[in-house]
C-alpha atoms as one frame of an Amber mdcrd trajectory, in Angstrom:
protein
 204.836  36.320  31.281 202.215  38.127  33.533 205.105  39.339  35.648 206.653
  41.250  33.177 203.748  42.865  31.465 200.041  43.268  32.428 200.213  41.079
  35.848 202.624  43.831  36.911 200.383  46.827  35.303 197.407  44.840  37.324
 199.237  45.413  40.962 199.939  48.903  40.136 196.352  49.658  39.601 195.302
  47.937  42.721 198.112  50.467  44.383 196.499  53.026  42.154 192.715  52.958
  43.058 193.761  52.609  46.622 195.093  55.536  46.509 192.413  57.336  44.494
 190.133  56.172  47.372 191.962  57.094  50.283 192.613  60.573  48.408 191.240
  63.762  49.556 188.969  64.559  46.960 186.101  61.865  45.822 187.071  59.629
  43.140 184.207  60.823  40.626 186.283  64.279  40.662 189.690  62.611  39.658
 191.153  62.467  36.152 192.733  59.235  34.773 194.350  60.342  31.394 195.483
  57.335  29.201 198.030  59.274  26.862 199.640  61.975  28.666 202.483  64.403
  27.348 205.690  63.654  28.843 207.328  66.950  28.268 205.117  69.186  26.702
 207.959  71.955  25.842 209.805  69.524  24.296 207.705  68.292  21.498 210.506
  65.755  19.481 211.759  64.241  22.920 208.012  63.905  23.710 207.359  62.354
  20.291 210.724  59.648  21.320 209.065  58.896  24.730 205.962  58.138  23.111
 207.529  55.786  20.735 209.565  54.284  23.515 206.022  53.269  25.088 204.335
  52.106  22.273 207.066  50.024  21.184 208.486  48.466  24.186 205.244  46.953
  25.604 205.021  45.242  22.259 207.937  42.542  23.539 205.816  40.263  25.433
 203.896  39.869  23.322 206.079  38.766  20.624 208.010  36.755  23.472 204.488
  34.736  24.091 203.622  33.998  20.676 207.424  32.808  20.035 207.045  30.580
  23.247 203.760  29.223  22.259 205.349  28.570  18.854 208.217  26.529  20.634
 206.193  24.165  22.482 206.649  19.983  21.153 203.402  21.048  19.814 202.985
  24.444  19.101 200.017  26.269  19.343 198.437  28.415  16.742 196.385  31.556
  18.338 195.375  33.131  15.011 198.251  35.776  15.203 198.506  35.792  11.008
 197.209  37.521   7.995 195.147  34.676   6.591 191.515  35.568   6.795 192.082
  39.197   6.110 188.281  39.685   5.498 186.614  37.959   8.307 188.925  39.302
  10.936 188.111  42.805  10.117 184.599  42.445   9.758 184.388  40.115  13.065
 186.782  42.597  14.663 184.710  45.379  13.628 180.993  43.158  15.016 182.706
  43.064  18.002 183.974  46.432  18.600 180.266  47.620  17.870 179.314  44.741
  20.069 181.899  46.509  22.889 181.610  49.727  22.619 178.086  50.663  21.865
 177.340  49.767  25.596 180.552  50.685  26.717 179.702  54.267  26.152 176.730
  54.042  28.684 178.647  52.350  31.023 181.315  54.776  31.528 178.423  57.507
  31.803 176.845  55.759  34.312 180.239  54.967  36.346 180.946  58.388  36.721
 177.657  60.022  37.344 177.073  57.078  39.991 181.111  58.263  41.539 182.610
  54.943  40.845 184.883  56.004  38.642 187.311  58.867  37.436 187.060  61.245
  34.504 188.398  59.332  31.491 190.614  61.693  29.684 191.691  59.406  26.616
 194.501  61.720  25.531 196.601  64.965  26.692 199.220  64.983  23.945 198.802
  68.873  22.744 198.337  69.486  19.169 201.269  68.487  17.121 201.822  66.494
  13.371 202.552  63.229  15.260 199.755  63.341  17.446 196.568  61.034  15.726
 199.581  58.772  14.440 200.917  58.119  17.691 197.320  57.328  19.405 196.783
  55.373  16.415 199.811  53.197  16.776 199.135  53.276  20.856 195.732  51.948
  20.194 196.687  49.567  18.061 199.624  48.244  20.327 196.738  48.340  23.145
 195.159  45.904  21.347 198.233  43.606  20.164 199.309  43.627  23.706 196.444
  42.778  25.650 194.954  40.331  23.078 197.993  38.184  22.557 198.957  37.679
  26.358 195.611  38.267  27.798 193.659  35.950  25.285 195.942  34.091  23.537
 198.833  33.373  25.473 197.102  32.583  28.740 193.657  30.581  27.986 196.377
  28.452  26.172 198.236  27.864  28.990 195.087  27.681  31.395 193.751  25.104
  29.023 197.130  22.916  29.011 196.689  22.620  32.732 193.235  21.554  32.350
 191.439  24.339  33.486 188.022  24.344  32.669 186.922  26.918  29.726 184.966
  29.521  31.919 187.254  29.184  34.915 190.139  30.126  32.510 187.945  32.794
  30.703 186.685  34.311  34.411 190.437  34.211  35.445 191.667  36.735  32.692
 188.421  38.947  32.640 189.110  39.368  36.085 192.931  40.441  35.550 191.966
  42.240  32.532 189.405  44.258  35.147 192.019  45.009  37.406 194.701  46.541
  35.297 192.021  49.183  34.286 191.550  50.064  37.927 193.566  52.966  37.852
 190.301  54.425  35.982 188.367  53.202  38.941 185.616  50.685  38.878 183.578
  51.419  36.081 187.110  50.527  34.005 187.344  47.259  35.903 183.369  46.467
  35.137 183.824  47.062  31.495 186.652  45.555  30.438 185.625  42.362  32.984
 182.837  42.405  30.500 184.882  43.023  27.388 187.499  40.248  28.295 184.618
  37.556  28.673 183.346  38.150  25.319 186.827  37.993  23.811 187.988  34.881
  25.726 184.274  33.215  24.804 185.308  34.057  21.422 188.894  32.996  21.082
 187.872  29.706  22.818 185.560  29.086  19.779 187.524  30.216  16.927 190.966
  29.776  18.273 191.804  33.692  16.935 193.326  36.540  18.149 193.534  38.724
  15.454 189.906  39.520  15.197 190.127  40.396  18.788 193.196  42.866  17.848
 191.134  44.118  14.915 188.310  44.944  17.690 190.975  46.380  20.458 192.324
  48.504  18.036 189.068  49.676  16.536 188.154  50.963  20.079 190.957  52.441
  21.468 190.933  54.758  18.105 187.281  55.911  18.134 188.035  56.620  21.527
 191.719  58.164  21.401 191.336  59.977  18.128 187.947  60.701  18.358 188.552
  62.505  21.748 191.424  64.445  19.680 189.476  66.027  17.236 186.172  66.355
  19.348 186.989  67.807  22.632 187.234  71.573  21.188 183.763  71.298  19.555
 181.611  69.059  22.090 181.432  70.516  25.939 180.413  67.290  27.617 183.786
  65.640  26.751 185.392  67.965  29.167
């Protein structure tokens, strides 16, 4: 399952930073930009690639939560619509939780040179744009949570892994695939995935955690959209 989604976005990262470091100009003076325009003359073919990668990342997870579901006994991660209230307001105690900090720590990364200029979007202004960085936040969070959390502290925990070796395991991938931003990337979502994993291995629930990724990666995404014009420090 790793292989074929974020285990293989985890290696390229590694490639990634390595070659941020080894690059001529200091890391603190790159740019990592997380939703880039594919071909910026072309807005309705740029609109189809963006749909293309929202929507195709989306198979493994529903490929781990169909596997899970297969099992002699299947496992229930909390992927449902049941507790419509508490997930949002968990999800949204969390994402406060999250990203209140997380603000200060990508600050400090890059004033201290350990890690690029975040540049959360680069789509131009067009009619699609805040829906598609809503729907790429939001598969961000499906994503990550379901294979990240859900799928693999399940699996950790049916080979008897202990519950923080499991939870230290995925923080640490987690970290890694958001080396491309450089370390300050990998230091926040380390922390971000050991809060999540703590959580899901009390509650036995993703969705609150989706509700949370989601919440995030729009503040930061959309916010960045309408913002950047009117505040200097974002660029």
């Amino acid at each position: 399952m790793l292989g074929v989604s974020l285990g293989a976005s985890a290696v390229y990262s590694i490639i990634r930073i390595v070659d941020r470091l080894t690059y001529i100009a200091p890391l603190s003076q790159q740019t990592a930009t997380l939703n880039p325009t594919v071909v910026a003359d072309r807005p309705w073919l740029d609109l189809l690639y963006q749909l293309y990668y929202i929507l195709s990342p989306l198979i493994p997870a529903l490929l781990a939560v169909h596997l899970l579901r297969r099992d002699p006994e299947p496992h229930d991660i909390g992927v449902d619509f049941r507790r419509p209230v508490g997930d949002l307001w968990r999800g949204g105690a969390l994402a406060a939780l999250i990203g209140l900090p997380g603000l200060g720590l990508v600050w400090a990364a890059q004033h201290l040179g350990i890690s690029a200029k975040i540049v959360p979007e680069a789509l131009g202004e067009h009619w699609w744009s805040v829906p598609v960085l809503i729907l790429a936040a939001i598969e961000n969070g499906v994503l990550e949570e379901v294979v990240m959390i859900g799928y693999l502290l399940t699996r950790l925990r049916d080979l008897n892994w202990g519950m923080w070796p499991a939870i230290a395991t995925s923080a640490v991938i987690r970290g890694s695939y958001h080396l491309y931003q450089g370390f300050g990337g990998f230091i926040g979502n380390f922390v971000m995935g050991v809060v999540f994993g703590y959580f899901f291995q009390r509650t036995r629930r993703v969705m609150p955690l989706i509700v949370a990724h989601s919440i995030l990666d729009i503040v930061s995404f959309v916010g960045y959209a309408l913002l950047k014009d009117h505040l200097s420090f974002l660029n």
